[in-house]
DNA sequence: GCCGTTTTCGGCCCGACTGTTTTCAGTCG
């Protein structure tokens, strides 16, 4: 459950709305400096909690304010913080943070990211040695002044110097990459006890910072000893009687925690998180006069629940909350009210609406893609090859598209209980027009539109471009709506609130692309779409038969977005799906 | 700074591990 606040470079442009992530970063930075300054820890915590709440909002704080929402209704945000958010939205500046930076100048916030340095030690360094920058710190170590301070010794010195010489940026790993590591590790530890990978991995976040592994065992130290011998371990960071932390060769950190069988549920709950969800649960326990920790739910010294997660939720008068929802984004209130959504499941999926073939950059024939989908139990796929502008994929021009349509008609005649929908992934050109004439698009069952170029347009131009494409009456679905490639390409700058409201007005749909490098829309945007009444397609963008299996990653994200069967287009039987697609064509036609 | 079936004050999640110390503070999750 590692948590890291990255440095965010803020660039203020006239009319550039402040993003929620930027407000959250400002609150986090303020919390850091307040803490170093010795401020009341609960005030510090309030800023951190507010940062997480802002970060988790499905809409930009600015647009909520514009629509008249009172932000002090949000959990963890009172009158004071609501006012500060409004100021930041209005001016782009956070007065308190500016003041704190004047009072505690330098790189104190950055120092907090170093291992072994927390607020107390940073303040001590600042007060006694006038250490303000990372370079000051380096000098203090080299001149051996650091070790004169109470609480500092050779071990910390060595650790700090290592981090200063070879900075390790906090990395997050794609869920699919973490999954491969996790499965190998579980295989290795099996035999030590019951082994579960918890943390953000179990909550199915799109990226994972570290692996939190729970093992039920009497002898925790033995589990740690065994882990230390795992061939992929590069370094043992900590090793105690119940918890061992190691760094794998891949750079992924692993925490293994051993607990007794009777604490399994409470420990799983604790280790699954999120931290904010846990804090809220413990707060509830307190209200009953109980205590919740990783060993169980306790009334005095008596354990009243803890063997299973279900026990603990039940005792707290909550419906069971699945891991994907445990983010303190309203799930606890929903569980109290019995209003948790019945989330969409992988088995609800009846087809895939974004699929390629060897007519463009796919690896196999249309017939093979169809056969593999039918073998998975699907009722339909939409064949959506690229259009001509995406030249390196040998994209389809009107003539080849017409031939492909005839080919699909021919194939469909030979298929039983399965249909190939005729579609295209049409390129959205720089000006928002589409890469194929209306006469071609009109012949199709489904048109998926997507951006594949000019990722760096300014926000306004990028938004107008996509809005114009969605307003084309032939477009059914916007594919991978922000174009991000996790860890490789940032999302392009676009006003997602406007894209969503356009989709609603135009009667079209947005995609959750299940490809593990994309997972775009991400959970918050998908939830915003649902709240606006826009349905989503969860599609694999499969370029091969094997890629169909990525559907589960898309469904994970759909579940994190609180989506039900009703919110997902491709859970519909074919006839219903056709109606939804047809309604689209007639909205403006 | 937030919040309220303990409601406008007085609480605020809880425990493991390290490195320093010689009994525990600080950091971390």
XYZ file of C-alpha atoms (C1' of nucleotides) in Angstrom:
618
model
C 0.000 0.000 0.000
C 2.741 2.377 -0.929
C 1.668 5.843 -1.657
C 3.663 8.511 -3.406
C 2.921 12.069 -4.396
C 4.680 12.890 -7.611
C 5.977 16.302 -8.409
C 3.544 18.076 -10.651
C 4.748 20.892 -12.802
C 2.083 23.524 -12.931
C 1.768 25.625 -15.997
C -0.870 28.264 -15.844
C -2.447 29.342 -19.054
C -5.296 31.784 -19.328
C -8.623 29.944 -19.041
C -6.854 26.712 -18.312
C -9.031 24.985 -15.739
C -7.289 23.599 -12.679
C -7.388 19.807 -12.690
C -8.405 17.830 -9.632
C -4.982 16.159 -9.603
C -3.366 19.566 -9.307
C -5.536 20.603 -6.369
C -4.779 17.274 -4.712
C -1.043 17.787 -5.270
C -1.237 21.234 -3.682
C -3.034 19.838 -0.635
C -0.481 17.026 -0.360
C 2.412 19.474 -0.557
C 0.800 21.681 2.060
C 0.273 18.640 4.314
C 3.920 17.705 3.948
C 5.125 21.188 4.936
C 2.604 21.532 7.747
C 3.825 18.238 9.148
C 7.475 19.251 8.914
C 6.506 22.489 10.639
C 5.145 20.412 13.530
C 1.489 21.211 12.907
C -1.288 19.232 14.615
C -1.290 15.825 12.926
C -5.066 15.860 12.516
C -4.942 19.059 10.544
C -2.256 17.475 8.395
C -4.418 14.402 7.945
C -7.389 16.551 6.967
C -5.428 17.973 4.011
C -4.298 14.508 2.956
C -7.813 13.105 3.191
C -9.186 16.040 1.211
C -6.510 15.449 -1.452
C -7.724 11.858 -1.890
C -11.352 12.980 -2.024
C -10.649 15.620 -4.699
C -8.576 13.157 -6.660
C -11.436 10.678 -6.612
C -14.120 13.038 -7.859
C -15.664 11.947 -11.141
C -15.934 15.565 -12.306
C -13.576 18.543 -12.181
C -14.026 20.552 -8.965
C -14.317 23.662 -11.119
C -17.297 22.357 -13.057
C -18.977 21.162 -9.860
C -18.647 24.686 -8.484
C -19.933 26.143 -11.729
C -23.037 23.975 -11.519
C -23.696 25.282 -8.015
C -22.528 22.270 -5.985
C -21.539 22.990 -2.393
C -18.201 21.227 -2.019
C -18.491 21.186 1.776
C -21.063 18.421 1.278
C -18.190 16.156 0.237
C -16.830 13.893 2.977
C -13.741 15.309 4.659
C -14.318 18.754 3.197
C -15.747 21.434 5.430
C -16.348 25.128 5.017
C -12.671 26.034 5.222
C -11.365 23.565 2.652
C -14.309 24.185 0.320
C -13.357 27.872 0.355
C -9.717 27.046 -0.337
C -10.680 24.847 -3.282
C -12.833 27.629 -4.699
C -9.879 30.020 -4.380
C -7.556 27.633 -6.162
C -10.064 27.137 -8.974
C -10.474 30.895 -9.283
C -6.847 32.028 -9.018
C -4.746 28.980 -9.763
C -2.911 29.598 -6.507
C -3.067 28.130 -3.029
C -2.244 30.910 -0.575
C -1.462 28.617 2.356
C 1.028 26.647 0.276
C 2.744 29.834 -0.891
C 3.034 30.977 2.730
C 4.400 27.623 3.857
C 6.973 27.630 1.080
C 8.190 31.038 2.194
C 8.437 29.836 5.778
C 10.149 26.553 4.899
C 12.028 27.208 1.668
C 14.004 24.648 -0.304
C 13.257 21.073 -1.215
C 11.854 19.808 2.069
C 8.881 18.191 0.353
C 11.184 16.291 -1.987
C 13.268 15.136 0.979
C 10.227 13.399 2.432
C 10.306 10.999 -0.510
C 13.713 9.667 0.596
C 13.723 6.405 2.549
C 14.042 6.884 6.285
C 13.312 10.604 6.202
C 10.036 11.747 7.693
C 8.840 15.087 9.009
C 10.654 14.885 12.338
C 14.071 14.155 10.910
C 13.640 16.700 8.124
C 12.822 19.383 10.702
C 15.812 18.371 12.790
C 18.113 18.600 9.741
C 16.611 21.965 8.870
C 16.932 23.400 12.373
C 20.311 22.006 13.425
C 22.216 21.754 10.153
C 20.372 24.271 7.957
C 19.723 21.510 5.429
C 17.258 22.881 2.862
C 18.047 21.099 -0.371
C 18.991 17.599 -1.449
C 22.459 18.936 -2.130
C 22.708 20.332 1.424
C 21.807 16.867 2.649
C 24.490 15.246 0.506
C 27.074 17.652 1.918
C 25.925 17.056 5.508
C 26.481 13.338 5.047
C 29.866 13.718 3.352
C 31.174 16.095 6.015
C 29.932 13.660 8.697
C 27.787 16.299 10.374
C 24.664 14.193 9.926
C 25.776 11.463 12.308
C 26.172 14.018 15.105
C 22.397 14.387 15.294
C 20.383 12.346 17.758
C 18.505 9.599 15.953
C 20.854 9.446 12.966
C 23.465 6.741 12.527
C 25.539 4.966 9.892
C 22.631 2.853 8.594
C 20.431 5.848 7.761
C 23.428 7.663 6.350
C 24.117 4.812 3.962
C 20.488 4.470 2.920
C 20.163 8.194 2.223
C 23.390 8.406 0.293
C 22.290 5.479 -1.846
C 18.977 7.148 -2.630
C 20.679 10.462 -3.397
C 23.267 8.922 -5.698
C 20.841 6.657 -7.503
C 17.343 8.120 -7.267
C 14.645 5.479 -7.791
C 11.543 7.115 -9.206
C 8.406 5.685 -7.635
C 7.196 3.352 -10.346
C 3.778 1.909 -10.810
C 3.396 -1.293 -12.768
C 0.658 -2.148 -15.221
C -1.853 -4.513 -13.666
C -1.053 -7.142 -16.304
C 2.668 -6.981 -15.483
C 2.012 -7.155 -11.746
C -0.261 -10.121 -12.386
C 2.530 -12.145 -13.970
C 4.800 -11.388 -10.988
C 2.013 -12.134 -8.515
C 1.132 -15.488 -10.014
C 4.745 -16.620 -10.003
C 5.149 -15.486 -6.406
C 1.964 -17.188 -5.238
C 3.199 -20.378 -6.882
C 6.446 -20.074 -4.933
C 4.821 -19.379 -1.561
C 2.069 -21.980 -1.892
C 2.777 -24.600 0.721
C 3.548 -21.948 3.330
C -0.198 -21.544 3.946
C -3.173 -19.901 2.324
C -1.704 -17.247 -0.012
C -3.612 -14.232 -1.352
C -2.365 -11.139 -3.134
C -4.254 -8.188 -1.661
C -3.621 -4.432 -1.983
C -4.400 -2.426 -5.088
C -3.824 -5.622 -7.072
C -6.904 -7.186 -5.490
C -8.821 -3.944 -5.942
C -7.847 -4.274 -9.629
C -6.428 -0.813 -10.008
C -5.074 -0.162 -13.503
C -1.581 0.136 -12.070
C 0.009 -1.403 -8.995
C 2.716 0.203 -6.839
C 3.647 -2.906 -4.873
C 2.339 -6.374 -4.089
C 0.779 -6.955 -0.676
C 0.711 -10.670 -0.034
C -1.125 -12.317 2.823
C -0.188 -15.790 4.086
C -1.957 -17.678 6.827
C 0.768 -19.314 8.862
C 1.753 -19.816 12.475
C 5.421 -19.125 11.866
C 5.642 -15.789 10.049
C 9.408 -15.578 10.242
C 9.685 -18.878 8.388
C 7.512 -17.495 5.581
C 9.865 -14.514 5.388
C 12.917 -16.768 5.352
C 11.407 -18.690 2.511
C 10.559 -15.494 0.599
C 14.136 -14.263 0.944
C 15.218 -17.347 -1.018
C 12.865 -16.606 -3.947
C 14.984 -16.372 -7.080
C 13.426 -13.076 -8.237
C 14.321 -11.256 -4.998
C 16.975 -8.587 -5.485
C 17.059 -7.219 -1.935
C 15.489 -7.868 1.458
C 14.339 -4.517 2.809
C 12.825 -5.606 6.122
C 12.370 -8.964 7.814
C 10.479 -9.372 11.051
C 8.478 -12.083 12.793
C 5.229 -11.375 10.896
C 6.173 -9.100 7.991
C 8.873 -9.252 5.341
C 9.496 -6.674 2.629
C 11.606 -7.398 -0.435
C 12.437 -5.754 -3.733
C 12.122 -7.979 -6.787
C 14.569 -7.762 -9.679
C 11.850 -6.102 -11.733
C 11.751 -3.212 -9.252
C 8.396 -4.286 -7.845
C 8.276 -4.191 -4.044
C 6.586 -7.053 -2.199
C 5.286 -7.065 1.364
C 4.440 -10.469 2.755
C 2.445 -10.579 5.952
C 1.718 -13.723 7.926
C -1.332 -13.950 10.185
C -3.070 -16.778 12.050
C -6.021 -18.456 10.355
C -8.599 -16.916 12.732
C -7.506 -13.441 11.647
C -7.645 -14.201 7.928
C -10.650 -12.005 7.114
C -9.547 -9.005 9.135
C -6.038 -9.251 7.745
C -7.320 -9.572 4.187
C -9.495 -6.527 4.740
C -6.597 -4.575 6.196
C -4.137 -5.604 3.503
C -6.570 -5.024 0.632
C -7.217 -1.412 1.587
C -7.577 1.145 0.336
C -6.082 2.988 3.231
C -8.964 5.449 3.119
C -11.508 2.604 3.154
C -9.767 1.026 6.157
C -9.705 4.281 8.076
C -13.410 4.719 7.462
C -14.136 1.157 8.660
C -12.070 1.664 11.795
C -13.929 4.871 12.437
C -17.202 2.921 12.228
C -15.839 0.321 14.635
C -14.975 3.102 17.067
C -18.513 4.393 16.929
C -19.655 1.012 18.250
C -16.983 1.138 20.931
C -14.967 -1.573 19.154
C -11.503 -1.741 17.703
C -10.640 -3.025 14.232
C -7.118 -4.083 13.334
C -5.563 -6.761 11.132
C -6.200 -9.408 13.787
C -9.909 -8.907 14.069
C -12.759 -6.783 15.286
C -12.526 -6.495 19.074
C -14.869 -5.572 21.847
C -12.406 -5.023 24.670
C -10.143 -8.039 24.423
C -12.796 -10.269 22.889
C -12.612 -10.934 19.149
C -16.143 -10.580 17.780
C -15.281 -11.022 14.088
C -12.286 -11.504 11.840
C -12.191 -14.993 10.360
C -13.781 -13.722 7.157
C -14.249 -10.309 5.571
C -17.986 -10.966 5.443
C -18.102 -11.323 9.265
C -16.463 -7.972 9.769
C -18.736 -6.121 7.347
C -21.790 -7.777 8.835
C -20.865 -6.815 12.389
C -20.354 -3.241 11.228
C -23.877 -3.360 9.738
C -22.578 -3.084 6.197
C -23.399 -5.121 3.131
C -20.319 -6.891 1.756
C -18.237 -4.492 -0.306
C -16.240 -6.046 -3.152
C -12.550 -5.064 -3.334
C -12.989 -3.047 -6.547
C -15.190 -0.536 -4.711
C -13.028 -0.072 -1.610
C -11.761 3.419 -2.326
C -13.824 5.488 0.140
C -15.761 6.945 -2.759
C -19.217 6.490 -1.318
C -19.246 2.699 -1.051
C -19.601 2.717 2.742
C -22.680 4.927 2.732
C -24.110 2.780 -0.083
C -23.425 -0.395 1.911
C -25.158 1.080 4.980
C -28.183 1.984 2.903
C -28.224 -1.365 1.098
C -27.706 0.495 -2.179
C -24.531 -1.039 -3.505
C -24.745 -1.630 -7.258
C -24.872 -5.174 -8.605
C -21.692 -4.895 -10.633
C -21.216 -6.213 -14.146
C -19.330 -9.539 -14.370
C -17.137 -11.088 -17.026
C -19.790 -13.741 -17.596
C -22.340 -11.025 -18.496
C -20.396 -10.136 -21.646
C -22.069 -11.303 -24.856
C -19.686 -9.898 -27.419
C -16.776 -7.690 -28.303
C -17.362 -4.443 -30.167
C -13.809 -3.555 -31.201
C -11.967 -6.296 -33.084
C -9.358 -6.305 -35.890
C -8.453 -8.795 -38.602
C -5.630 -9.358 -41.073
C -7.350 -6.983 -43.476
C -5.453 -4.315 -41.536
C -3.088 -4.875 -38.605
C -4.724 -7.917 -37.006
C -2.955 -11.254 -37.163
C -5.713 -13.628 -38.287
C -8.667 -13.781 -40.669
C -12.148 -12.513 -39.941
C -13.386 -16.103 -39.899
C -10.805 -17.071 -37.280
C -11.655 -14.089 -35.084
C -15.324 -15.030 -35.320
C -14.711 -18.689 -34.519
C -12.604 -17.854 -31.477
C -15.238 -15.438 -30.180
C -17.961 -18.012 -30.596
C -15.802 -20.546 -28.789
C -15.653 -18.091 -25.862
C -19.435 -18.173 -25.745
C -19.992 -14.805 -27.398
C -23.022 -14.096 -29.569
C -21.408 -11.438 -31.723
C -18.345 -9.384 -32.509
C -18.036 -6.085 -34.330
C -15.267 -6.251 -36.911
C -13.718 -2.807 -36.741
C -10.568 -2.583 -38.829
C -8.711 0.685 -39.291
C -9.548 3.285 -41.930
C -7.156 4.424 -44.669
C -5.483 7.316 -42.825
C -3.835 4.905 -40.395
C -1.641 3.919 -43.319
C 0.872 1.765 -41.521
C -1.933 -0.648 -40.697
C -2.998 -0.786 -44.353
C -6.251 0.906 -43.353
C -9.383 0.397 -45.427
C -10.477 2.795 -48.155
C -14.103 2.825 -49.374
C -13.470 0.180 -52.023
C -11.770 -2.289 -49.655
C -14.374 -1.600 -46.985
C -17.106 -2.452 -49.495
C -15.302 -5.711 -50.261
C -14.952 -6.466 -46.538
C -18.682 -5.894 -46.080
C -19.436 -8.449 -48.804
C -16.994 -10.879 -47.176
C -18.715 -10.501 -43.786
C -22.155 -11.003 -45.357
C -20.847 -14.196 -46.905
C -19.346 -15.398 -43.597
C -22.516 -14.574 -41.635
C -24.531 -16.819 -43.973
C -22.440 -19.746 -42.808
C -22.615 -18.952 -39.068
C -25.138 -20.335 -36.583
C -26.070 -18.431 -33.425
C -23.328 -15.930 -34.062
C -23.125 -12.658 -35.949
C -20.266 -10.557 -37.216
C -21.334 -6.931 -37.128
C -19.981 -4.831 -39.949
C -17.951 -1.990 -38.495
C -14.913 0.233 -38.771
C -12.506 1.982 -36.435
C -12.636 5.209 -38.354
C -9.885 7.740 -37.791
C -10.877 11.124 -36.411
C -8.933 13.644 -38.481
C -7.331 16.725 -37.047
C -10.386 18.889 -37.685
C -12.861 16.362 -36.299
C -14.037 15.095 -39.664
C -13.910 11.367 -40.323
C -11.558 9.440 -42.546
C -14.312 7.849 -44.678
C -17.258 9.340 -46.581
C -20.768 9.211 -45.141
C -21.785 6.885 -47.954
C -19.337 4.260 -46.637
C -20.219 4.720 -42.967
C -23.935 4.450 -43.734
C -23.481 0.836 -44.867
C -22.164 -0.295 -41.488
C -23.828 -1.698 -38.372
C -21.449 0.112 -36.070
C -18.908 2.912 -36.346
C -16.156 3.170 -33.746
C -14.286 6.461 -33.986
C -10.813 7.092 -32.602
C -7.924 9.543 -32.505
C -4.592 8.205 -33.773
C -2.686 11.404 -34.544
C -2.074 14.969 -33.370
C -2.059 13.939 -29.702
C -0.577 17.282 -28.730
C -3.359 19.640 -29.811
C -4.300 22.254 -27.198
C -7.167 21.241 -24.931
C -9.771 23.385 -26.659
C -8.872 22.178 -30.161
C -8.649 18.536 -29.060
C -12.032 18.760 -27.361
C -13.684 20.442 -30.371
C -12.195 17.810 -32.634
C -13.650 14.894 -30.682
C -16.982 16.651 -30.057
C -17.380 17.219 -33.782
C -16.707 13.536 -34.468
C -19.286 12.444 -31.883
C -21.848 14.735 -33.467
C -21.534 12.826 -36.722
C -24.737 10.790 -36.796
C -22.965 7.642 -37.973
C -20.604 7.414 -35.004
C -21.665 4.858 -32.382
C -18.699 4.592 -30.003
C -15.644 6.695 -29.152
C -12.721 4.291 -28.741
C -9.905 4.746 -26.187
C -11.138 8.272 -25.454
C -7.937 9.802 -24.037
C -5.345 7.882 -26.040
C -3.158 7.115 -23.043
C -0.665 4.267 -23.012
C 0.107 3.523 -19.395
C 3.683 4.445 -18.561
C 4.414 5.363 -22.169
C 2.099 8.092 -23.388
C 0.140 10.578 -21.333
C -3.549 11.040 -22.120
C -4.121 13.851 -24.557
C -5.483 17.032 -23.074
C -9.242 16.956 -23.427
C -12.280 18.223 -21.542
C -13.834 14.896 -20.588
C -16.886 16.520 -18.997
C -17.714 17.964 -22.411
C -17.021 14.730 -24.251
C -19.387 12.933 -21.892
C -22.166 15.492 -22.195
C -21.791 15.471 -25.974
C -22.035 11.691 -26.012
C -25.224 11.906 -23.987
C -26.826 14.498 -26.264
C -25.727 12.765 -29.456
C -26.880 9.355 -28.207
C -23.551 7.629 -28.598
C -21.327 5.616 -26.324
C -17.832 5.610 -24.860
C -15.385 2.742 -24.738
C -13.450 1.185 -21.906
C -10.578 -0.278 -23.858
C -9.598 -3.525 -22.136
C -6.105 -3.636 -23.583
C -3.897 -3.624 -20.433
C -1.669 -0.852 -21.789
C -4.688 1.412 -22.308
C -7.551 0.749 -19.846
C -9.022 3.965 -21.116
C -11.508 5.384 -20.109
C -10.174 4.939 -16.601
C -12.449 4.199 -13.651
C -13.282 7.794 -12.666
C -14.165 8.915 -16.179
C -16.229 5.788 -16.746
C -18.099 6.483 -13.518
C -18.690 10.072 -14.603
C -20.116 8.742 -17.874
C -22.467 6.421 -15.995
C -23.611 9.250 -13.735
C -24.334 11.333 -16.832
C -26.423 8.510 -18.293
C -23.942 7.444 -20.963
C -23.501 3.714 -21.557
C -20.099 2.186 -22.145
C -18.744 -0.530 -24.385
C -16.067 -2.702 -22.806
C -13.969 -3.825 -25.772
C -10.632 -5.572 -26.207
C -9.390 -3.934 -29.420
C -8.200 -7.473 -30.158
C -5.622 -7.828 -32.907
C -5.311 -11.568 -32.277
C -7.354 -14.444 -30.926
C -5.411 -14.448 -27.644
C -6.224 -10.798 -27.014
C -9.875 -11.659 -26.351
C -8.829 -12.760 -22.882
C -8.015 -9.144 -21.985
C -11.754 -8.530 -21.638
C -11.378 -9.295 -17.921
C -9.112 -6.273 -17.420
C -11.755 -4.049 -18.985
C -14.463 -5.565 -16.789
C -12.260 -4.965 -13.733
C -12.194 -1.269 -14.576
C -15.919 -1.222 -15.325
C -16.535 -2.650 -11.859
C -14.281 -0.025 -10.286
C -16.486 2.512 -12.070
C -19.605 1.067 -10.347
C -21.031 -0.137 -13.700
C -23.895 -2.630 -13.774
C -25.075 -4.864 -16.615
C -27.377 -2.056 -17.632
C -24.489 0.362 -18.128
C -22.520 -1.889 -20.478
C -23.531 -2.088 -24.126
C -22.033 -5.471 -24.931
C -23.958 -7.331 -22.255
C -27.040 -6.921 -24.467
C -28.434 -9.698 -26.632
C -27.882 -8.927 -30.307
C -31.406 -7.692 -31.032
C -31.282 -5.224 -28.153
C -27.805 -4.089 -29.110
C -28.993 -3.408 -32.658
C -31.826 -1.280 -31.294
C -29.409 0.780 -29.200
C -27.163 1.282 -32.202
C -30.101 2.124 -34.476
C -31.531 4.640 -32.048
C -28.209 6.358 -32.330
C -28.448 6.589 -36.132
C -31.915 8.105 -35.921
C -31.225 10.697 -33.213
C -29.941 13.216 -35.682
C -30.851 11.450 -38.913
C -9.377 20.842 9.631
C -13.472 17.743 10.024
C -17.330 15.982 12.381
C -21.682 14.518 15.302
C -27.105 7.944 17.772
C -20.515 10.424 22.390
C -23.433 16.773 18.095
C -20.410 22.798 18.587
C -16.034 20.312 21.983
C -12.982 16.951 22.011
C -12.155 13.413 19.775
C -9.676 11.897 15.313
C -6.995 4.030 12.750
C -3.694 0.957 14.171
C 0.315 -1.992 14.301
C 5.211 -3.718 12.472
C 9.935 -2.891 11.799
C 14.389 -0.313 11.947
C 17.906 1.981 13.984
C 18.814 4.169 17.299
C 18.949 3.682 21.801
C 19.395 1.369 26.568
C 13.506 1.926 26.421
C 11.609 4.031 22.225
C 10.942 7.558 18.449
C 10.396 7.701 13.770
C 8.955 5.821 9.630
C 6.044 3.146 6.942
C 2.048 0.894 5.200
